[in-house]
PDB file of C-alpha atoms in Angstrom:
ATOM      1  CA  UNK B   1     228.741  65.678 150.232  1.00  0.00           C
ATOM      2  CA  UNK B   2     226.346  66.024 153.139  1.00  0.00           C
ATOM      3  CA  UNK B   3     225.973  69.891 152.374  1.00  0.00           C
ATOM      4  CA  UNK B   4     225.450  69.004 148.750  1.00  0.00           C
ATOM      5  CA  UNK B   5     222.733  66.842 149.679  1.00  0.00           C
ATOM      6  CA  UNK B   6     220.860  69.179 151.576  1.00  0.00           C
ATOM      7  CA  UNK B   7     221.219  71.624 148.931  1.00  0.00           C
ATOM      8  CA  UNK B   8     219.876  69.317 146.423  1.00  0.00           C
ATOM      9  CA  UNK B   9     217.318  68.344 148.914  1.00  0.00           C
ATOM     10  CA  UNK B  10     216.182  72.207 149.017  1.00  0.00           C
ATOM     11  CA  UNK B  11     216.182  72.137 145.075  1.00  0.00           C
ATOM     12  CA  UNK B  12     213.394  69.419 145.064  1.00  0.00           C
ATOM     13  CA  UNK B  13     211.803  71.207 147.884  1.00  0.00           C
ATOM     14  CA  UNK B  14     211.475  74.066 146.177  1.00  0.00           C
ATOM     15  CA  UNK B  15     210.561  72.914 142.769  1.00  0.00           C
ATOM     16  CA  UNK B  16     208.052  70.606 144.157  1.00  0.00           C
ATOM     17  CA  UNK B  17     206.105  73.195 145.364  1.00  0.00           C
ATOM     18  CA  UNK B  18     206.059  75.428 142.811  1.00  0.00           C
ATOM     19  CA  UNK B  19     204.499  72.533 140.586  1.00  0.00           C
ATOM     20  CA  UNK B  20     202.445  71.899 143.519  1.00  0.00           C
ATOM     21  CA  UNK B  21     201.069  75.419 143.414  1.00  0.00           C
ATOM     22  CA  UNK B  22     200.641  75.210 139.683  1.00  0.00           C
ATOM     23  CA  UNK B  23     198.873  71.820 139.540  1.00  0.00           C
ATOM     24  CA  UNK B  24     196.252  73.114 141.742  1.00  0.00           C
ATOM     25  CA  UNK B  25     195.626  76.344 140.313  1.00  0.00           C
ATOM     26  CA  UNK B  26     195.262  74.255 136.840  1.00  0.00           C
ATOM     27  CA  UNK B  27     193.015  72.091 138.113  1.00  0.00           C
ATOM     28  CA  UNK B  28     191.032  74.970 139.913  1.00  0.00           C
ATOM     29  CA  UNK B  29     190.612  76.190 136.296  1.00  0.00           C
ATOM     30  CA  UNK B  30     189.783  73.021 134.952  1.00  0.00           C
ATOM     31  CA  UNK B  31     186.887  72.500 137.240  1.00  0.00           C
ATOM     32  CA  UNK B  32     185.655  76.029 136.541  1.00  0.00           C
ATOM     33  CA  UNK B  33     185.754  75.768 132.554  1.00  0.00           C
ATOM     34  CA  UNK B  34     184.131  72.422 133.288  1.00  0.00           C
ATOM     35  CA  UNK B  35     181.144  74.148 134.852  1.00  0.00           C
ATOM     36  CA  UNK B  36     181.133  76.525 132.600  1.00  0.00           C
ATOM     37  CA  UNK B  37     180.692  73.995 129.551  1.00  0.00           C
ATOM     38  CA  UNK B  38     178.324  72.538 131.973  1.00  0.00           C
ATOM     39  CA  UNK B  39     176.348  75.821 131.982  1.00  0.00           C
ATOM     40  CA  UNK B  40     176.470  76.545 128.966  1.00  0.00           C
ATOM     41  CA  UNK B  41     175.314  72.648 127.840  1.00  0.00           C
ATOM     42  CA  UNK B  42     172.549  73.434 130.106  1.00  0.00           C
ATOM     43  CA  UNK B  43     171.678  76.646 128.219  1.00  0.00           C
ATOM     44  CA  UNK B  44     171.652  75.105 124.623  1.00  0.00           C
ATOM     45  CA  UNK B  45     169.250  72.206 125.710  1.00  0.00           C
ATOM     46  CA  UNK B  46     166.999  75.275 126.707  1.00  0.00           C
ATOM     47  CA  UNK B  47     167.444  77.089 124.092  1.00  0.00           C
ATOM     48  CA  UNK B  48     167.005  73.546 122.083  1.00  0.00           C
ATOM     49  CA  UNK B  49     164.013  72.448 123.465  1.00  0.00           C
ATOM     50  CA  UNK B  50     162.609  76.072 123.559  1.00  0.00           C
ATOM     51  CA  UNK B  51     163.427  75.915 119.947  1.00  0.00           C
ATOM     52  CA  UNK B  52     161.556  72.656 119.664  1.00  0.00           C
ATOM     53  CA  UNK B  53     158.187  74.018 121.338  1.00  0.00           C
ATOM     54  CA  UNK B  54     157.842  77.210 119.313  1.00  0.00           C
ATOM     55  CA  UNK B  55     158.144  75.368 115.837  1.00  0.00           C
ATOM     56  CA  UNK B  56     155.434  72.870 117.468  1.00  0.00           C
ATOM     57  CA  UNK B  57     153.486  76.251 118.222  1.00  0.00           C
ATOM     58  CA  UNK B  58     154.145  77.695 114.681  1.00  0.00           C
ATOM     59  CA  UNK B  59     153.043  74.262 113.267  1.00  0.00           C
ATOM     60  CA  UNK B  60     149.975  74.533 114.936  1.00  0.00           C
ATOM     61  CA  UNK B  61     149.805  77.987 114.055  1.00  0.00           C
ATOM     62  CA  UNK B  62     149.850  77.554 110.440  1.00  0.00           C
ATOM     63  CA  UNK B  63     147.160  74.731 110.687  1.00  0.00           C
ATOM     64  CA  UNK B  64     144.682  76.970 112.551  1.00  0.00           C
ATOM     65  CA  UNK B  65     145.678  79.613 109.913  1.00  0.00           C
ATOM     66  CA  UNK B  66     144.603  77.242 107.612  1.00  0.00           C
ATOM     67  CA  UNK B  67     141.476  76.162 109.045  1.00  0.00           C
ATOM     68  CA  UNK B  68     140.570  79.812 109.738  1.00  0.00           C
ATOM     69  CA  UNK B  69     141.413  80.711 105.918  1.00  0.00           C
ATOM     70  CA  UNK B  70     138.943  77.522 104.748  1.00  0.00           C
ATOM     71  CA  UNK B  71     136.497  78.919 107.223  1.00  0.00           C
ATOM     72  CA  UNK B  72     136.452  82.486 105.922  1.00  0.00           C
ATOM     73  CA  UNK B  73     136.650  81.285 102.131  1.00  0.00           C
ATOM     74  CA  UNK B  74     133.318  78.944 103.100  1.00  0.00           C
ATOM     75  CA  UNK B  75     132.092  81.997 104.957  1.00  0.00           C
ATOM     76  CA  UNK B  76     132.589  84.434 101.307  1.00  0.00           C
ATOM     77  CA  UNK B  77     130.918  81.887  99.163  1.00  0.00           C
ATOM     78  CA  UNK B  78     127.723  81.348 102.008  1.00  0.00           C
ATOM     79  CA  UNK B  79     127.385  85.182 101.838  1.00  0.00           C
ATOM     80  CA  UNK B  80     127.533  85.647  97.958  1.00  0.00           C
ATOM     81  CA  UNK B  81     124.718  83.113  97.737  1.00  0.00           C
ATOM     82  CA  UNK B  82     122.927  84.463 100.443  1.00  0.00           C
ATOM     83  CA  UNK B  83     123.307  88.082  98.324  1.00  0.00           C
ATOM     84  CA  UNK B  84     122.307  86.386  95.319  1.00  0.00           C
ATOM     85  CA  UNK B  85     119.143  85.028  97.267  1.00  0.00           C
ATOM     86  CA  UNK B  86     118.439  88.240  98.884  1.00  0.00           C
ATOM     87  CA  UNK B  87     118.565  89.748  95.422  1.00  0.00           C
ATOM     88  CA  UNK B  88     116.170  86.829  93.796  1.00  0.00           C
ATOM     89  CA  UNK B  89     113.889  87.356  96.849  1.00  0.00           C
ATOM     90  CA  UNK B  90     113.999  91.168  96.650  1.00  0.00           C
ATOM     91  CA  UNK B  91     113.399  91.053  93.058  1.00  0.00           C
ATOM     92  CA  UNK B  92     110.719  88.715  93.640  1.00  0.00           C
ATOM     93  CA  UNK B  93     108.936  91.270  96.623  1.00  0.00           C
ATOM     94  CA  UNK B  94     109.092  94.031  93.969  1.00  0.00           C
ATOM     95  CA  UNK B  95     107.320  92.434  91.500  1.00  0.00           C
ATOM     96  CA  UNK B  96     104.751  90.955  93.697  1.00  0.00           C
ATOM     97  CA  UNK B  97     104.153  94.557  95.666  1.00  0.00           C
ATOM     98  CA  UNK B  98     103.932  95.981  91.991  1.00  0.00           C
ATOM     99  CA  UNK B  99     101.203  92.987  91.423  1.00  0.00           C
ATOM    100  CA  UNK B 100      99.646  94.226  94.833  1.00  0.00           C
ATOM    101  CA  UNK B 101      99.805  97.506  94.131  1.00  0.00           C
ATOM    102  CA  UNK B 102      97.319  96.487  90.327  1.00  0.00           C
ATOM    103  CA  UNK B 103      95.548  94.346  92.177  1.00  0.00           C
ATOM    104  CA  UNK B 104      94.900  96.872  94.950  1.00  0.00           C
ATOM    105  CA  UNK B 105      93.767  99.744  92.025  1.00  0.00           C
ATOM    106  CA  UNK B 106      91.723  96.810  90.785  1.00  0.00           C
ATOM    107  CA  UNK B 107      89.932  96.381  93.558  1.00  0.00           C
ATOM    108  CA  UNK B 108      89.305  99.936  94.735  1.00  0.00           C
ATOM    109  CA  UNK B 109      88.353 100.608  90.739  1.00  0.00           C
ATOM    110  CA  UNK B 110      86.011  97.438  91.557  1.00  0.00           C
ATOM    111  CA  UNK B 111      84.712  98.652  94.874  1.00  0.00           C
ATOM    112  CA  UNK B 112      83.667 102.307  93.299  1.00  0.00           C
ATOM    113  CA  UNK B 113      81.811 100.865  90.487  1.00  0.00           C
ATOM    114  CA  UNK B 114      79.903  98.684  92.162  1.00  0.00           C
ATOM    115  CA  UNK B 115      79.336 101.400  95.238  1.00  0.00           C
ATOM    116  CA  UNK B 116      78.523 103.788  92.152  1.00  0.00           C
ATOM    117  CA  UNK B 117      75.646 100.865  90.904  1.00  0.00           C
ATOM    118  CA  UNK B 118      74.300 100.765  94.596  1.00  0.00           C
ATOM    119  CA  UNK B 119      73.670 104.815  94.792  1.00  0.00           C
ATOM    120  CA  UNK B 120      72.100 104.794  91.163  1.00  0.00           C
ATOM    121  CA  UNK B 121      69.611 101.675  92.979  1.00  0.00           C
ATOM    122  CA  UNK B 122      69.130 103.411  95.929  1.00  0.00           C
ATOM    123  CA  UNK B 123      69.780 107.301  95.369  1.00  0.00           C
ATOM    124  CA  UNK B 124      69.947 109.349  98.580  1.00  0.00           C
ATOM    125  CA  UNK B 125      68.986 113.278  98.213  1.00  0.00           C
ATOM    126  CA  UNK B 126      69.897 115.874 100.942  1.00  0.00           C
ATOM    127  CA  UNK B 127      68.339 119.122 100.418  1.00  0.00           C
ATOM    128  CA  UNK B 128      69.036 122.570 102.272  1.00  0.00           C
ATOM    129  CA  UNK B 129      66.961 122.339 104.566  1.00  0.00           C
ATOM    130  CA  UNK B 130      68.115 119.174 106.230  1.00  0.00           C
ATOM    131  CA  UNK B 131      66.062 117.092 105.280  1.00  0.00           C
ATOM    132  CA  UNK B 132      67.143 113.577 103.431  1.00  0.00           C
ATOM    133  CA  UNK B 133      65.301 111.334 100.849  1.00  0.00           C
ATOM    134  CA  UNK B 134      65.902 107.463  99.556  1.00  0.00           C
ATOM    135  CA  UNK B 135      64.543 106.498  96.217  1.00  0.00           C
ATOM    136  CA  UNK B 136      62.713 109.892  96.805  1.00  0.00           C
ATOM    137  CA  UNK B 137      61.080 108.618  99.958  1.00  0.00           C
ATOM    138  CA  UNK B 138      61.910 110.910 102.906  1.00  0.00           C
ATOM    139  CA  UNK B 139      63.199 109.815 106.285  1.00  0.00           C
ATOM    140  CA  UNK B 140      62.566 112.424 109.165  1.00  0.00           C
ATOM    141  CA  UNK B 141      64.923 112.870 111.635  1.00  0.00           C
ATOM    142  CA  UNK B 142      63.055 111.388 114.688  1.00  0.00           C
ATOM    143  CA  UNK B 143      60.876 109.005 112.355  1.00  0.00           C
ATOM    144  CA  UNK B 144      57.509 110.076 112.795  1.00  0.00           C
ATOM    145  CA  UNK B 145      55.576 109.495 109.495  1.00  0.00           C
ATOM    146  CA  UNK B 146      53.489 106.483 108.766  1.00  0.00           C
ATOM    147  CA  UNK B 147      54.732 103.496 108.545  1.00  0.00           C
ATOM    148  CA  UNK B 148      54.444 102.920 105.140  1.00  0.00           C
ATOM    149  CA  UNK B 149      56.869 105.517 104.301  1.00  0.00           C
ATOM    150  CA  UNK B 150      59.130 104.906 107.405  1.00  0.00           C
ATOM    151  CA  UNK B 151      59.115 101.199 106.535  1.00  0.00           C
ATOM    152  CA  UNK B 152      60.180 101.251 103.220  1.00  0.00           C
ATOM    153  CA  UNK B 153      62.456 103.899 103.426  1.00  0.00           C
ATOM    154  CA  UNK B 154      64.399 101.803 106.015  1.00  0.00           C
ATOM    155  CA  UNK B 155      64.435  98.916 104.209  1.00  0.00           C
ATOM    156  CA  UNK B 156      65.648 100.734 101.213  1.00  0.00           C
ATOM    157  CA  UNK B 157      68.373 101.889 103.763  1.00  0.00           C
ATOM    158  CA  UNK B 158      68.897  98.559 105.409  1.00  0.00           C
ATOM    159  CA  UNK B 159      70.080  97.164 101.951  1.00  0.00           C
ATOM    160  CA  UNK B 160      72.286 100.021 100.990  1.00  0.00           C
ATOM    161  CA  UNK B 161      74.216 100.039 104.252  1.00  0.00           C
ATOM    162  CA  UNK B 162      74.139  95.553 104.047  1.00  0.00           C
ATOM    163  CA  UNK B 163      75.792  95.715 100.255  1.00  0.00           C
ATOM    164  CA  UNK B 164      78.054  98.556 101.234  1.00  0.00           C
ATOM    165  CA  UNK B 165      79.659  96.674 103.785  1.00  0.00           C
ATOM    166  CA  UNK B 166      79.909  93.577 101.518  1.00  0.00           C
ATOM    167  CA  UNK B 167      81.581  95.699  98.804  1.00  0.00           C
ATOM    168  CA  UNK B 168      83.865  97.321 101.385  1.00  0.00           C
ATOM    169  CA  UNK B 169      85.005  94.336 103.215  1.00  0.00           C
ATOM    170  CA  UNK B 170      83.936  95.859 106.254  1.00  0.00           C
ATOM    171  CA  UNK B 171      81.851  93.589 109.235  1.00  0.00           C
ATOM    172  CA  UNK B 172      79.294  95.640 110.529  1.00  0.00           C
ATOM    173  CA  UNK B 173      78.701  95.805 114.246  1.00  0.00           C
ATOM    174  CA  UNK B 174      75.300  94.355 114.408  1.00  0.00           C
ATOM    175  CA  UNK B 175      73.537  91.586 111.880  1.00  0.00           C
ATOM    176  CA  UNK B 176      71.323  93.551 109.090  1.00  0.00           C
ATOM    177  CA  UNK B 177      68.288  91.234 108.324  1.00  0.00           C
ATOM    178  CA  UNK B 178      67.334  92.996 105.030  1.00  0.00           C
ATOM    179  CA  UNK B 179      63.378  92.205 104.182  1.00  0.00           C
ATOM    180  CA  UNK B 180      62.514  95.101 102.317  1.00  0.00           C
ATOM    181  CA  UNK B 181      59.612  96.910 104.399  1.00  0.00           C
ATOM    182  CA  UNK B 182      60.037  94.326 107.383  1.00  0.00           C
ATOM    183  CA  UNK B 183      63.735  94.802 107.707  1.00  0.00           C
ATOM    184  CA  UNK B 184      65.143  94.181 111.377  1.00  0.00           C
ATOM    185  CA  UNK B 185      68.455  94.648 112.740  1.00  0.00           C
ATOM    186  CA  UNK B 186      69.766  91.856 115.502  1.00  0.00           C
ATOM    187  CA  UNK B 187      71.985  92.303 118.003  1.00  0.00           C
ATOM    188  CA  UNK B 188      73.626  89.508 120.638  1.00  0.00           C
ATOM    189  CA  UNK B 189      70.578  89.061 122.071  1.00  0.00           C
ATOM    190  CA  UNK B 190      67.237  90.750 120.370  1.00  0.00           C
ATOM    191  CA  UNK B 191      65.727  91.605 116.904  1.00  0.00           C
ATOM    192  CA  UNK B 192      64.846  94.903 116.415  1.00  0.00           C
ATOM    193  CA  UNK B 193      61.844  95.760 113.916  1.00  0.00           C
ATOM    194  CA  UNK B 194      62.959  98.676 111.209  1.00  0.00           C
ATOM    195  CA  UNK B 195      59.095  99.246 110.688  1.00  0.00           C
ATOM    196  CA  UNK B 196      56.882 100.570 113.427  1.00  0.00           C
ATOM    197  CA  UNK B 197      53.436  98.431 112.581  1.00  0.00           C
ATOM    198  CA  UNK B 198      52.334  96.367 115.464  1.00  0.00           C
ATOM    199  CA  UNK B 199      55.903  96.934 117.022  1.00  0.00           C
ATOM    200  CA  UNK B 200      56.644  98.805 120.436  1.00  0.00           C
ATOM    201  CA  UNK B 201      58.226 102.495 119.915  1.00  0.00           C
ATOM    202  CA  UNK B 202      61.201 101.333 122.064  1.00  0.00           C
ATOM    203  CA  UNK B 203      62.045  98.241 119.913  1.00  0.00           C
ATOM    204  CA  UNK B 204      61.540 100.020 116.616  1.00  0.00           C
ATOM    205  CA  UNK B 205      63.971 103.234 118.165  1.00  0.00           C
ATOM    206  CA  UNK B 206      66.480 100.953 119.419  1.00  0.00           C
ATOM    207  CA  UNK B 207      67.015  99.042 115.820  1.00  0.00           C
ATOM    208  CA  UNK B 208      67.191 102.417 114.112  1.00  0.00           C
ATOM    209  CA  UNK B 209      69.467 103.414 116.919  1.00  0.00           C
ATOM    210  CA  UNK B 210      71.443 100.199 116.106  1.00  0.00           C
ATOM    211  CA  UNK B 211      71.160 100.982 112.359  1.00  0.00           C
ATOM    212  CA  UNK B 212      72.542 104.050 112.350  1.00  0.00           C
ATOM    213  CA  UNK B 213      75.672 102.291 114.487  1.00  0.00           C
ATOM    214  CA  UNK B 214      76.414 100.110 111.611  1.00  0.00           C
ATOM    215  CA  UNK B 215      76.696 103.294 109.463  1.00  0.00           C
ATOM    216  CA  UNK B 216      78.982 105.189 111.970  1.00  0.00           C
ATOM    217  CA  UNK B 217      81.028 102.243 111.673  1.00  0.00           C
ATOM    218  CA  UNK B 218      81.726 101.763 107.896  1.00  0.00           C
ATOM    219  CA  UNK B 219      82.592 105.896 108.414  1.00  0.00           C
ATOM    220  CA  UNK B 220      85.216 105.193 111.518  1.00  0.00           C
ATOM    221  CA  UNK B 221      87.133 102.033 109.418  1.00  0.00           C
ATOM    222  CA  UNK B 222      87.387 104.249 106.688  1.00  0.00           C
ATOM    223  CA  UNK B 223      88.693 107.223 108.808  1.00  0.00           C
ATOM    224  CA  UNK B 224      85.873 109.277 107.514  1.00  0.00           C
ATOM    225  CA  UNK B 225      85.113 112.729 110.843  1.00  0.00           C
ATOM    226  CA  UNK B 226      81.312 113.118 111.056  1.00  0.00           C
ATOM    227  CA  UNK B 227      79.020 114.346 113.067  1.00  0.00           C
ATOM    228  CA  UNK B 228      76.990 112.397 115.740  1.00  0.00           C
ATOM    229  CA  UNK B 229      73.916 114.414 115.161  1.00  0.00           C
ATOM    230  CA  UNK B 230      73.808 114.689 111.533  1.00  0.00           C
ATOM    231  CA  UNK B 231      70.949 112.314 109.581  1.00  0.00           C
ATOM    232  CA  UNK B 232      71.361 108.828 109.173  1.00  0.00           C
ATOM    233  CA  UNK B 233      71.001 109.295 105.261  1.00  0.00           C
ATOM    234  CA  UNK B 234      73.402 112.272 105.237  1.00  0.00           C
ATOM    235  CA  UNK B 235      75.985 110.091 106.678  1.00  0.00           C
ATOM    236  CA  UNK B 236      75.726 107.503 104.673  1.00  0.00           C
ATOM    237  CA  UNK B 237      76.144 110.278 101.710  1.00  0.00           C
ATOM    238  CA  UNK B 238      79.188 111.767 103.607  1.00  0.00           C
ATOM    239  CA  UNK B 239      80.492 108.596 103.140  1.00  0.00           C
ATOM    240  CA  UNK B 240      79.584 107.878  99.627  1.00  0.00           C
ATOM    241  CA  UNK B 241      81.627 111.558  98.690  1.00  0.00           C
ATOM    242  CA  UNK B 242      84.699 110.984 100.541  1.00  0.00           C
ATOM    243  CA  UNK B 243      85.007 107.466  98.884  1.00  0.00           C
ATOM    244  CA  UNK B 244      84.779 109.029  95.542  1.00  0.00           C
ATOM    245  CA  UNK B 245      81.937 107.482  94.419  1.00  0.00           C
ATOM    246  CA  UNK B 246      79.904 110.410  93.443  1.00  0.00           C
ATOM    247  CA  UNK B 247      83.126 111.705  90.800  1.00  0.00           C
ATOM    248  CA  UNK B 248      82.090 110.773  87.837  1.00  0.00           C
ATOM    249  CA  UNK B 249      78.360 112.133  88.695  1.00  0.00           C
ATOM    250  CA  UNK B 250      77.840 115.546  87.165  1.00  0.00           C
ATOM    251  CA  UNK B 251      75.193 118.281  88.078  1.00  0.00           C
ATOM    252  CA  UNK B 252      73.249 116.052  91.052  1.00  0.00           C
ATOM    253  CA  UNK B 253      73.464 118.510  93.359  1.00  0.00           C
ATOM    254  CA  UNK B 254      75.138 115.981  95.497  1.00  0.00           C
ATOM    255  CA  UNK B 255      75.805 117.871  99.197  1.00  0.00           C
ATOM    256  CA  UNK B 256      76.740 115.831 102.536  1.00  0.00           C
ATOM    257  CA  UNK B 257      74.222 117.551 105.813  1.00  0.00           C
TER     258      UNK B 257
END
């Protein structure tokens, strides 16, 4: 009996720890799966709330879509009307440079007439020998001739050259006082006779001087070349030609110096 004891006390011995064994390596296991779930728990709240953001991103996504494709529709429709203004407003310019462009011929027409009147008033002749007339009174080049003559030629001159500029639209450089014989011309600061009677030489050179300024003048703003030495009255006749007013003259025997 005592050996059988023994022997059954080995039995449990032995079978006890072999479940021994086994219950830890179970629970081992166990606490490994468990961390595993764990883990993986873990990972599917990520993924969950990574989830969660990106259709909060995509919401907002599709909103500023929105927004953008309002925006861009607005944007269309502002630039069709501002095409169909551009268009009413280009349309408009066309017709009111064609009205310019009449009203322009009108004028110019308008100017030569009336520049065509004023030569047939006050008709200047150069001949061949380079000498000019007005209204068939001659001029000479430095002015000596009695005063009569000089006088009136000037003032013949003095009016020309005043209603050209008028016609023209072009301010002259220094004030014409026209007074037929007793013309002047006035600068900032003096009044020059345009007749030599009673008058210093020096007074009655410097307002021809001064004169023939105002002529050089009307030739520069309308981009007319001359020469600085050629006679008063031949540039005002230069002038007269490359406006065109002398085109519908025939047979004068009209010749710039």
């Amino acid at each position: 009996n005592a050996q059988s004891d023994r022997v059954s006390k080995l039995d449990n011995d032995i079978v006890n720890g072999t479940l021994g064994d086994e219950k830890s390596t179970y629970e081992k296991r166990l606490r490994e799966e468990t961390e595993v779930v764990k883990a993986l728990r873990k990972e599917m709240l990520l993924l969950e709330e990574t989830f969660r953001q990106e259709e909060i991103g995509l919401e907002m996504d599709q909103k500023n879509l929105k927004r953008e494709m309002a925006e861009l529709r607005q944007l269309i429709n502002n630039t069709q009307d501002v095409e169909r203004q551009t268009s009413i407003i280009q349309t408009k310019i066309e017709a009111e440079l064609e009205n310019l462009q009449d009203s322009t011929f009108l004028l110019k027409s308008r100017q030569l007439k009336l520049l065509h009147d004023l030569t047939k008033i006050y008709p200047i002749a150069c001949l061949s020998n380079h000498r000019c007339l007005i209204r068939n009174i001659e001029l000479p080049h430095d002015m000596n001739a009695n005063d009569e003559q000089i006088s009136s030629g000037l003032g013949y001159l003095v009016h020309l050259v005043y209603m050209t500029s008028k016609y023209l639209m072009i301010p002259l450089r220094y004030n014409l006082i026209c007074n037929g014989s007793r013309s002047a011309v006035q600068d900032s600061s003096h009044v020059y006779p345009l007749f030599k009677l009673n008058m210093e030489r020096d007074m009655f050179d410097n307002g021809v001087m001064l004169l023939e300024r105002d002529v050089e003048c009307l030739l520069k703003k309308r981009g007319i070349k001359f020469k600085k030495k050629m006679h008063i009255l031949a540039k005002v006749d230069r002038l007269f030609q490359e406006l065109g007013v002398y085109k519908d003259d025939v047979g004068d025997g009209k010749k710039g110096s």
